[in-house]
PDB file of C-alpha atoms and ligand atoms in Angstrom:
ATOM      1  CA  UNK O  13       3.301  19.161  -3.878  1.00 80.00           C
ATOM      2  CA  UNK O  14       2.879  15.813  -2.685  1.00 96.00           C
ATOM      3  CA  UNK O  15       6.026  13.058  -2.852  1.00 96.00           C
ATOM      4  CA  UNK O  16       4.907  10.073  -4.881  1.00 98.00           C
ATOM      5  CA  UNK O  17       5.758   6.859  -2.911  1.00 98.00           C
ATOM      6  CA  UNK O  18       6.002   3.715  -4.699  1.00 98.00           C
ATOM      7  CA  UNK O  19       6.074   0.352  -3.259  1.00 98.00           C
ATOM      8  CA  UNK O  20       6.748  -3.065  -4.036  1.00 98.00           C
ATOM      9  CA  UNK O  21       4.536  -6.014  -2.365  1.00 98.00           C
ATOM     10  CA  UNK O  22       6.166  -8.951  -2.562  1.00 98.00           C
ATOM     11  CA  UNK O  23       2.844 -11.086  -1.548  1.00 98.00           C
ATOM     12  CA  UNK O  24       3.838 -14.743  -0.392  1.00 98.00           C
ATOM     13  CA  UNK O  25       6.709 -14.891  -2.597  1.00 98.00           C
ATOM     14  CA  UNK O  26      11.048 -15.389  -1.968  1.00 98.00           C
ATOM     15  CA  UNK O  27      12.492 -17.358   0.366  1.00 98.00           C
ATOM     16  CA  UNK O  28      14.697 -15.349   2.656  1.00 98.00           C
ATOM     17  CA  UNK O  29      17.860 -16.170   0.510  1.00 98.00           C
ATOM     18  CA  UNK O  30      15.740 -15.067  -2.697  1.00 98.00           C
ATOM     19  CA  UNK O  31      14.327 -11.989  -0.892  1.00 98.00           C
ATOM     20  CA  UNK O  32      18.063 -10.833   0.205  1.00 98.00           C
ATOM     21  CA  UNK O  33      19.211 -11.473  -3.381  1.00 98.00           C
ATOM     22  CA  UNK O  34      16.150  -9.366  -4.883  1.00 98.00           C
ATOM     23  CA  UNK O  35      16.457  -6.660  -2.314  1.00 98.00           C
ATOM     24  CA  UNK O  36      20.518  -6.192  -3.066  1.00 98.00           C
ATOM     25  CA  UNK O  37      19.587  -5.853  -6.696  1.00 98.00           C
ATOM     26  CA  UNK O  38      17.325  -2.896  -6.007  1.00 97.00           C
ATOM     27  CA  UNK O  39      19.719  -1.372  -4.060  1.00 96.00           C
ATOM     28  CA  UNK O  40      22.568  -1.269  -6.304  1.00 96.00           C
ATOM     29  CA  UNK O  41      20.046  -0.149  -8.958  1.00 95.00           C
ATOM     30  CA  UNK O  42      18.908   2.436  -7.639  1.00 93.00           C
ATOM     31  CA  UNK O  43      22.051   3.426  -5.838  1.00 83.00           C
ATOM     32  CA  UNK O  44      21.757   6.843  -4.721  1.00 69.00           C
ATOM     33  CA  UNK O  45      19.246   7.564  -7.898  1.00 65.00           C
ATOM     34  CA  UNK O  46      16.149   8.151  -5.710  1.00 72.00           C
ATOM     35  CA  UNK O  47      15.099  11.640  -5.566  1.00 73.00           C
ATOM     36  CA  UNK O  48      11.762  12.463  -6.567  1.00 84.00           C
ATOM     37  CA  UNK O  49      10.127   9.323  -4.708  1.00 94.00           C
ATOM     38  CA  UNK O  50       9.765   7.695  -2.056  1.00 97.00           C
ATOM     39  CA  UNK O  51      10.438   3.926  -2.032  1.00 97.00           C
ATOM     40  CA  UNK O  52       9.274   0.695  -0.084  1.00 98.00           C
ATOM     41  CA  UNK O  53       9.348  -3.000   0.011  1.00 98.00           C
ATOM     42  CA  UNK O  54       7.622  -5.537   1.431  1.00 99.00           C
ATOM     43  CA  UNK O  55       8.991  -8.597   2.063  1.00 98.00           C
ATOM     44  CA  UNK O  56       7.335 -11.486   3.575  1.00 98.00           C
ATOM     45  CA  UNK O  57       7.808 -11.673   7.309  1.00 98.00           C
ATOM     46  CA  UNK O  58      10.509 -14.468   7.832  1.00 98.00           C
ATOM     47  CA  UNK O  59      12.751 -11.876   5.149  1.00 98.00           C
ATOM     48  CA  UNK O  60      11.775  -8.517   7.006  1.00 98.00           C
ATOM     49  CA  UNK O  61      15.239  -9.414   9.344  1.00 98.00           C
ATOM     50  CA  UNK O  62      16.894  -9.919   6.290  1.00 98.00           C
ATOM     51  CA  UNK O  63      16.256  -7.164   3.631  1.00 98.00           C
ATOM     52  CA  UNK O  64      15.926  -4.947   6.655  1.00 98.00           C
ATOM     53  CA  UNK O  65      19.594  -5.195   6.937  1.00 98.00           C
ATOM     54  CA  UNK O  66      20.632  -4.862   3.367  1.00 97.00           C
ATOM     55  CA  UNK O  67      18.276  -1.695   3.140  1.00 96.00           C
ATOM     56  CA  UNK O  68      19.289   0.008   6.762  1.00 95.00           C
ATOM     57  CA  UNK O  69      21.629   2.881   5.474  1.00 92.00           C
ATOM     58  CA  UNK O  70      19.584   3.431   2.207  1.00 94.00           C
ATOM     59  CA  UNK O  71      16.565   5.467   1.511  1.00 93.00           C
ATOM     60  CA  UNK O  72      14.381   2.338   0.677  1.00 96.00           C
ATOM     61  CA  UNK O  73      11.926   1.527   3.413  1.00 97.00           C
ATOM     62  CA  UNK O  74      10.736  -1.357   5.045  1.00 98.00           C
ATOM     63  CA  UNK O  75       7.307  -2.086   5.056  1.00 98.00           C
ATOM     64  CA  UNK O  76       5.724  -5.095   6.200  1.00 98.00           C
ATOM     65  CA  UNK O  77       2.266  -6.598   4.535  1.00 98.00           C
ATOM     66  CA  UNK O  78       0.263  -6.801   7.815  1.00 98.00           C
ATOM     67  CA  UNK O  79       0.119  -6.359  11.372  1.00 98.00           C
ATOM     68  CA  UNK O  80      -2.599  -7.642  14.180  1.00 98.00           C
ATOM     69  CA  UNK O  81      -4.285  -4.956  16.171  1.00 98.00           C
ATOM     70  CA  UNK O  82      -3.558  -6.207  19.801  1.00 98.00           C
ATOM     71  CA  UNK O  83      -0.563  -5.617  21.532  1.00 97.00           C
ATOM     72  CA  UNK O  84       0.583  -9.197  22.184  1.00 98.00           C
ATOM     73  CA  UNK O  85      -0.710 -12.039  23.586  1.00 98.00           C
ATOM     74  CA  UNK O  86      -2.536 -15.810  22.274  1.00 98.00           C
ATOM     75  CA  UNK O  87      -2.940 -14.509  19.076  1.00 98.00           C
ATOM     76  CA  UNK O  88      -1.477 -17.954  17.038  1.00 98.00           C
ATOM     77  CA  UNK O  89       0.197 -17.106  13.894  1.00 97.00           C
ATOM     78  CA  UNK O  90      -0.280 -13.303  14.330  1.00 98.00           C
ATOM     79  CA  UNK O  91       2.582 -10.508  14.302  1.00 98.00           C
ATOM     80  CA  UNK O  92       2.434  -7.391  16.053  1.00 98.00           C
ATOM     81  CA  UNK O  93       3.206  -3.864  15.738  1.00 98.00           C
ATOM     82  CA  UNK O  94       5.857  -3.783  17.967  1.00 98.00           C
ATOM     83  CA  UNK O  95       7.088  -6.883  16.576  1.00 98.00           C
ATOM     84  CA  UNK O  96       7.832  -5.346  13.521  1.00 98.00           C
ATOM     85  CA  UNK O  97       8.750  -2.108  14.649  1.00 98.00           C
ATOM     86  CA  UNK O  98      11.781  -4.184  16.309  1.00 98.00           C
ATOM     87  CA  UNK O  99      12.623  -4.879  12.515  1.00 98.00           C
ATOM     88  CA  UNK O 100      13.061  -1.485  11.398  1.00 98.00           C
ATOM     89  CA  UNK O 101       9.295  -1.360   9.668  1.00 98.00           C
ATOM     90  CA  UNK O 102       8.578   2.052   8.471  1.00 98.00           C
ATOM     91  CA  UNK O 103       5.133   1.280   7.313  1.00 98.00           C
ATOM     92  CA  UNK O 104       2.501  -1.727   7.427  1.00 99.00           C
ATOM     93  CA  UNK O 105      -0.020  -2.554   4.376  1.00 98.00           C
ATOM     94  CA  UNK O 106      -3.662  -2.896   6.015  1.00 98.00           C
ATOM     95  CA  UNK O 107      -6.498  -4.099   4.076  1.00 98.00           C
ATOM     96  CA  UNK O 108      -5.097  -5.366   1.095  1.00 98.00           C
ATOM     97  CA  UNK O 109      -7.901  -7.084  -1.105  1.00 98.00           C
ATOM     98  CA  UNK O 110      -5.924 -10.368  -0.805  1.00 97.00           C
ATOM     99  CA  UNK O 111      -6.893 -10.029   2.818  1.00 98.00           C
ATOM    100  CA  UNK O 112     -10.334  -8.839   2.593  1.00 97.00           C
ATOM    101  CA  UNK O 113     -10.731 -11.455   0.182  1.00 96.00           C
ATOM    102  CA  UNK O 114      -9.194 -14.707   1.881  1.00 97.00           C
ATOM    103  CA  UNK O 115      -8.469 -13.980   5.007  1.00 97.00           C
ATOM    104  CA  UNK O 116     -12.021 -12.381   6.774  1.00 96.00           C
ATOM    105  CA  UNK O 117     -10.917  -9.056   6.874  1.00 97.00           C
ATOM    106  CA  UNK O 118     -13.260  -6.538   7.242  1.00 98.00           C
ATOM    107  CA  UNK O 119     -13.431  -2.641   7.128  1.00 98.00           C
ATOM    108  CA  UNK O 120     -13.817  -2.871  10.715  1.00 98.00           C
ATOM    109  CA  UNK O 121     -10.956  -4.781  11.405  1.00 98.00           C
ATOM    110  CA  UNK O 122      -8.879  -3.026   8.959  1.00 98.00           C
ATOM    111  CA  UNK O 123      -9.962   0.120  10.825  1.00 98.00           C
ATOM    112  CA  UNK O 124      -8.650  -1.396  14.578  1.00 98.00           C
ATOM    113  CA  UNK O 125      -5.193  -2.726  12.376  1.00 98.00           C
ATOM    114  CA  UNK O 126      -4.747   0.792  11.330  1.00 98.00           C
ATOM    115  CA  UNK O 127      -5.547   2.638  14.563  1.00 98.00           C
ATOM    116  CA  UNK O 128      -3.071   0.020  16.444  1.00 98.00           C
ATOM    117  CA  UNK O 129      -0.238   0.695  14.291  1.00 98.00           C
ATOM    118  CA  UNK O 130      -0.618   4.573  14.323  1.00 98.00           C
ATOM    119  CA  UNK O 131      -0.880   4.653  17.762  1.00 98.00           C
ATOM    120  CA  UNK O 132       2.450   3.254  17.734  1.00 97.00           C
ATOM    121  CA  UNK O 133       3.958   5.356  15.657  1.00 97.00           C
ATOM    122  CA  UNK O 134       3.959   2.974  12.604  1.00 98.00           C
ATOM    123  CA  UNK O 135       2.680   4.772   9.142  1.00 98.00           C
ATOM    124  CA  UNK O 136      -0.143   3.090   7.464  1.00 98.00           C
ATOM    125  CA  UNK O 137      -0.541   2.312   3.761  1.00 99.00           C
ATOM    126  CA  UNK O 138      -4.681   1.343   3.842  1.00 98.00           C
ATOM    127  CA  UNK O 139      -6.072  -0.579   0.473  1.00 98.00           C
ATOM    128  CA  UNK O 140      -9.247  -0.184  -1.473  1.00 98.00           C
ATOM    129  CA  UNK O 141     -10.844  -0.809  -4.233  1.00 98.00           C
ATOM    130  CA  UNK O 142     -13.756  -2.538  -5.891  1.00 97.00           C
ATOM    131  CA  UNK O 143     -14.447  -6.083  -7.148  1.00 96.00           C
ATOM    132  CA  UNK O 144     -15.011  -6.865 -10.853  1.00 94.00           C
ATOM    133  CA  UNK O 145     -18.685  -7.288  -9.764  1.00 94.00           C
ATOM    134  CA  UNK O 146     -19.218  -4.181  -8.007  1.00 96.00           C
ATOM    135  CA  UNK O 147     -17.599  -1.842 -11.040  1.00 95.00           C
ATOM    136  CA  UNK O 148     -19.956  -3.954 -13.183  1.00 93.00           C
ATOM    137  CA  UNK O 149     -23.255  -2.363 -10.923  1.00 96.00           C
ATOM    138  CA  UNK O 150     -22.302   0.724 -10.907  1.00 96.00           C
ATOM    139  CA  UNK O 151     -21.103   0.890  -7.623  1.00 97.00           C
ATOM    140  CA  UNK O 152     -17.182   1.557  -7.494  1.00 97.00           C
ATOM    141  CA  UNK O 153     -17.749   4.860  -5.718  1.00 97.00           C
ATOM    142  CA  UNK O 154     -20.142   4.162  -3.217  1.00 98.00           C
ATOM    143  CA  UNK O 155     -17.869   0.794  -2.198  1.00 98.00           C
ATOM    144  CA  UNK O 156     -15.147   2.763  -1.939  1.00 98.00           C
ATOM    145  CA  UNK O 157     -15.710   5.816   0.193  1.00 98.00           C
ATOM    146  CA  UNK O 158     -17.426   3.256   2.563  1.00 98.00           C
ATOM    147  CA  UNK O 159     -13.563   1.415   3.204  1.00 98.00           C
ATOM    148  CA  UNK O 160     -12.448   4.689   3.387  1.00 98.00           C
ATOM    149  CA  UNK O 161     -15.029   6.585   5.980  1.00 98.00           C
ATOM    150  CA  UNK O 162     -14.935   3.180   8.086  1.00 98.00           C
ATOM    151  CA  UNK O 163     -11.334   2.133   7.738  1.00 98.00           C
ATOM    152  CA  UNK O 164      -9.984   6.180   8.958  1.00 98.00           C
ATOM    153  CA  UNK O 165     -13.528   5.967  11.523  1.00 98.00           C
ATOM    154  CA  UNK O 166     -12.004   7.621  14.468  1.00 97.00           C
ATOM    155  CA  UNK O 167      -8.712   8.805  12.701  1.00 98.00           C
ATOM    156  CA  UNK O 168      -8.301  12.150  14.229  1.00 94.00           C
ATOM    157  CA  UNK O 169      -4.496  12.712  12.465  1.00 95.00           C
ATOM    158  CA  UNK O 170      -4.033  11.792   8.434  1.00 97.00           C
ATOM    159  CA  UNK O 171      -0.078  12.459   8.765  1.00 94.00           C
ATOM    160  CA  UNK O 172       1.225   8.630   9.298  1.00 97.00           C
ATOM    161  CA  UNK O 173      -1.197   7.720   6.810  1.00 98.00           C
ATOM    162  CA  UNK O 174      -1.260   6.538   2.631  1.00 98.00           C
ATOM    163  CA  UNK O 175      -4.498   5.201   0.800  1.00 98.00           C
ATOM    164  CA  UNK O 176      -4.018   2.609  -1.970  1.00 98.00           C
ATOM    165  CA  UNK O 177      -6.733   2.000  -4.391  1.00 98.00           C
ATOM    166  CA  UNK O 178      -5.967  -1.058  -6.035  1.00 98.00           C
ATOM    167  CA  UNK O 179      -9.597  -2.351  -8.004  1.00 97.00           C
ATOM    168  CA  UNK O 180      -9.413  -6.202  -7.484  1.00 96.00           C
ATOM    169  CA  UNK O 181     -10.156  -7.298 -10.778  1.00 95.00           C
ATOM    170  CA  UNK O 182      -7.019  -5.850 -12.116  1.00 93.00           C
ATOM    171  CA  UNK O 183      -4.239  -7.472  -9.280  1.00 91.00           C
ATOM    172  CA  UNK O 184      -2.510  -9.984 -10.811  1.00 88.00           C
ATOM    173  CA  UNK O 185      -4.681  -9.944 -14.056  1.00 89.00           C
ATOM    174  CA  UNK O 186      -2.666  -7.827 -15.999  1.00 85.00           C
ATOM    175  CA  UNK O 187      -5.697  -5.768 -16.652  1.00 85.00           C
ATOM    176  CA  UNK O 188      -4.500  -2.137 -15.344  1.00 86.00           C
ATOM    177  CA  UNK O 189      -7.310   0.195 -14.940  1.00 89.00           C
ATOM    178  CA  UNK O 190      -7.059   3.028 -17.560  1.00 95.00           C
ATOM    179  CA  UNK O 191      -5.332   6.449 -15.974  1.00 97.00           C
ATOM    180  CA  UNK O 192      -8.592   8.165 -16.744  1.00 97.00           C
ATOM    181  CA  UNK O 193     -10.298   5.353 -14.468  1.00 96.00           C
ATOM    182  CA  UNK O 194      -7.948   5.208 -11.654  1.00 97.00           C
ATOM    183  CA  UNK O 195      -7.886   9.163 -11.726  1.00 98.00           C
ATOM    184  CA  UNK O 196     -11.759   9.120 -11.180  1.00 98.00           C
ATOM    185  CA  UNK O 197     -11.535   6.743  -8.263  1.00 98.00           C
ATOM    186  CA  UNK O 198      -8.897   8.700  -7.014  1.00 98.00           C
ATOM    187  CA  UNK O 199     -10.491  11.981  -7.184  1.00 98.00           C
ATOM    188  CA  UNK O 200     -13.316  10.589  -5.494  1.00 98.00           C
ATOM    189  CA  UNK O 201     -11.188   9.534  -2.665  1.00 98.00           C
ATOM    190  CA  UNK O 202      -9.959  12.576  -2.060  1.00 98.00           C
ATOM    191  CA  UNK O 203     -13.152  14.342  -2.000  1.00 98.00           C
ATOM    192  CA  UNK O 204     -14.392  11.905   0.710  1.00 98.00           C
ATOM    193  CA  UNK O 205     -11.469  13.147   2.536  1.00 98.00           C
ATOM    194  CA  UNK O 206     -11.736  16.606   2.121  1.00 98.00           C
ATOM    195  CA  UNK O 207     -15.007  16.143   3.398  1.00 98.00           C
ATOM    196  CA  UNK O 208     -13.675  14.314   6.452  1.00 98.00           C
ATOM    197  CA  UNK O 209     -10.899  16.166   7.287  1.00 98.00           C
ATOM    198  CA  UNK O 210     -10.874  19.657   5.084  1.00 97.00           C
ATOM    199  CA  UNK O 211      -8.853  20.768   2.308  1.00 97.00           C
ATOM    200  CA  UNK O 212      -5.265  20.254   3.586  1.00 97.00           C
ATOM    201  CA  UNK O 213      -5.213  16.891   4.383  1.00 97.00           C
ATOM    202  CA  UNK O 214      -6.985  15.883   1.619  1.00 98.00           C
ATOM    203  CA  UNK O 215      -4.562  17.876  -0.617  1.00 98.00           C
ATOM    204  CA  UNK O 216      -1.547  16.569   1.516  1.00 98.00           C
ATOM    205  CA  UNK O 217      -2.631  13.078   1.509  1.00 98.00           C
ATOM    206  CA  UNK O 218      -1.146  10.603  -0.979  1.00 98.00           C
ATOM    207  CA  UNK O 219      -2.649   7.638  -2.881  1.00 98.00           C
ATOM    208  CA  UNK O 220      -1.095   5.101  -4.482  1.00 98.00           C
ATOM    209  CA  UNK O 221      -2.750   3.241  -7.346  1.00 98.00           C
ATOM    210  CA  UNK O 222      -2.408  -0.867  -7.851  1.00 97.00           C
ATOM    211  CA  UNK O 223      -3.017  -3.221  -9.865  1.00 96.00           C
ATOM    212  CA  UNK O 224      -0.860  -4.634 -12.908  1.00 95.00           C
ATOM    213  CA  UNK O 225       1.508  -1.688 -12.625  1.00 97.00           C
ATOM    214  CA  UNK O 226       3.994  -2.152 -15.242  1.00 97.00           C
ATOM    215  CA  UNK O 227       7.401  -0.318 -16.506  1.00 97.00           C
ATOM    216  CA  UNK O 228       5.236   0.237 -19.497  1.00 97.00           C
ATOM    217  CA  UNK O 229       2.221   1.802 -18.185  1.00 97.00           C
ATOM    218  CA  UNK O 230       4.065   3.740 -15.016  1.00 98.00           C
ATOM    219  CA  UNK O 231       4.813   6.655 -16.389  1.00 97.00           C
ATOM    220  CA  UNK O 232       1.171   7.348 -17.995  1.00 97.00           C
ATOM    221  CA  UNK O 233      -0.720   6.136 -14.617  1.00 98.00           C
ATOM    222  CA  UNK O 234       1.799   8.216 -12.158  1.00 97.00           C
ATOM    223  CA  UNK O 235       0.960  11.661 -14.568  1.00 97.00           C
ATOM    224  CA  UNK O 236      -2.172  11.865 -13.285  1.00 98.00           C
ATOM    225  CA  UNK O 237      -2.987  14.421 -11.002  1.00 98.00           C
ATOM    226  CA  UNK O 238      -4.725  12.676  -8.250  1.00 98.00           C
ATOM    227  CA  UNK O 239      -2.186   9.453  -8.267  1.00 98.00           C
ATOM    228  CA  UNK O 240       0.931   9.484  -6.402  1.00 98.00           C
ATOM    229  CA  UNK O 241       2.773   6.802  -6.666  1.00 98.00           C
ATOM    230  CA  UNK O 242       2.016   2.929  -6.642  1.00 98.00           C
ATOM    231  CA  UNK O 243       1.442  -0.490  -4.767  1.00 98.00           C
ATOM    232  CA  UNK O 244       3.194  -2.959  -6.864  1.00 98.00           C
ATOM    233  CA  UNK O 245       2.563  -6.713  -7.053  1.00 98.00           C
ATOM    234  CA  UNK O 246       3.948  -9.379  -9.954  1.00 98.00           C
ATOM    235  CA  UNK O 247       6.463  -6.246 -11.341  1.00 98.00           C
ATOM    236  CA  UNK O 248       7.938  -5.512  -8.151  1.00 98.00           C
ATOM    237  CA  UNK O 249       9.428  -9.172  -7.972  1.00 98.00           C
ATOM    238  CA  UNK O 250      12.111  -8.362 -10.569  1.00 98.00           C
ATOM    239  CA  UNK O 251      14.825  -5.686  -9.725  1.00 98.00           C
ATOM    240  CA  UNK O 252      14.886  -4.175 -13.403  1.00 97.00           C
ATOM    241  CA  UNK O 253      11.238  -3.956 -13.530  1.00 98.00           C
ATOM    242  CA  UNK O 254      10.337  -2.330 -10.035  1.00 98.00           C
ATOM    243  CA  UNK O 255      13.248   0.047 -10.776  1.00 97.00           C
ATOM    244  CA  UNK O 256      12.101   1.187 -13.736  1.00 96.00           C
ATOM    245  CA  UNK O 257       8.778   1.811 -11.712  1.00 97.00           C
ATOM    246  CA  UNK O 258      10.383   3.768  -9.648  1.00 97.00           C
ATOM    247  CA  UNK O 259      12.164   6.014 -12.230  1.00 95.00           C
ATOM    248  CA  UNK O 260       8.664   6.421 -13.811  1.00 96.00           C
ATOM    249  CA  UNK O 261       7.303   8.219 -10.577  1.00 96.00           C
ATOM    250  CA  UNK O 262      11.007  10.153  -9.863  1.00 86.00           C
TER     251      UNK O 262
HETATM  252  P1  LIG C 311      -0.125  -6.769  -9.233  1.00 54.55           P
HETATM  253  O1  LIG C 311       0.820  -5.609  -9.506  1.00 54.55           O
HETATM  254  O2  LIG C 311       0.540  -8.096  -9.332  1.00 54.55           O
HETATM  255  O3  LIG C 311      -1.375  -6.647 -10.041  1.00 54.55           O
HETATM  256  O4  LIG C 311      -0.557  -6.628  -7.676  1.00 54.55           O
HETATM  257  C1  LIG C 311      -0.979  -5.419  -7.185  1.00 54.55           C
HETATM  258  C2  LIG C 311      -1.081  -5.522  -5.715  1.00 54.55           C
HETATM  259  O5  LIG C 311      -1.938  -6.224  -5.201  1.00 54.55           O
HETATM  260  C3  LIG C 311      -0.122  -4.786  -4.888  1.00 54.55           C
HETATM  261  O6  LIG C 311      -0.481  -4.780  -3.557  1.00 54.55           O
END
């Protein structure tokens, strides 16, 4: 039985003041209500300090929304894995869309991101999904299992690590895919990595969906059997909301 995790991405959003005030409202939320779930946030990195102190003796984990894949050095403008492993970081978001998107990521470079912060001992959540145009060919699947052969290339271990599928045309659109839709994609994910790596990884393995995850299409999404949890954008930016997220997958 896999634990769902659900997390919420707070993008380039919150000042630190703004992000301390959001995270405290979480917390008292939730209080000691999380049992089922496991539960993130991700802050921007001038609030990671911050929130990482209101969070420290609860069961909500830091994550941070990206990390560079050298160890230090004249890398302008880039954070590192140790950097935010100083900061309490439980997990780092590679490859999210937003980055593949604007930012020149690539599968390869997602793939070095990943390896860099595993080797560290940082867990991993690693994003797919398709674009509007590439669901529209026909080619979801095949797009797909490509980020996820050549993001894990050279992955021997699967335990630090959490796929996201999050299709692009439905982040920030408020178009979610339909459960039946996600549930395919997901399915197909974990086939690739039951191919991969065998049956129990692929069966141990979580994956989050995202994409215009709501309080009022949780519940429906998170029943699915292949989706375990979720990688939450605009809804995770308002305490009531992202709790009631949460409840949905506890
Ligand atoms: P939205 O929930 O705003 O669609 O964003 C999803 C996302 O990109 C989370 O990483």
């Amino acid at each position: 039985m896999r634990k769902k995790i659900v997390v919420g991405n707070w993008k380039m959003n919150k000042t630190v003041a703004e992000a301390s005030e959001l995270a405290s409202a979480i917390l008292e939320q939730l209080g000691n209500g999380i049992v089922g779930c496991e539960v993130g946030i991700a802050p921007a990195f001038p609030s990671l300090t911050e929130v990482g102190k209101i969070i420290e003796w609860s069961d909500i984990r830091l994550v941070a929304q990206n990390c560079h894949y050298q160890e230090e050095g004249a890398y302008t403008g880039e954070v590192s894995v140790r950097m935010l492993e100083s900061l309490g970081c439980a997990y780092v978001i590679v490859g999210h869309s937003e980055r593949r998107q604007y930012f020149g990521e690539t599968n390869q470079t997602v793939n070095l991101r990943l390896r860099k912060a595993l080797s560290e001992g940082m867990q991993v959540i690693m994003c797919v999904g398709e674009t509007l145009e590439e669901r529209e060919s026909g080619i979801t699947e095949r797009i797909v299992t490509e980020q996820v052969r050549e993001g894990l290339k050279d992955v021997g271990d699967l335990g630090g690590v959490v796929l996201a599928y999050e299709p692009v045309w439905a982040i920030g659109t408020g178009k979610t895919a339909t459960p039946e839709e996600a549930q395919d994609v997901h399915a197909s994910i974990r086939a690739t990595i039951q191919d991969m790596y065998g049956d129990l990884p692929a069966q141990h393995l979580r994956i989050q969906y995202g994409g215009s995850v709501k309080p009022s299409n949780a519940a429906q999404l998170f029943s699915m059997p292949d989706i375990d949890g979720g990688l939450i954008g605009g809804a995770s930016l308002k305490a009531n909301d992202f709790v009631a997220i949460v409840k949905a997958a506890g």
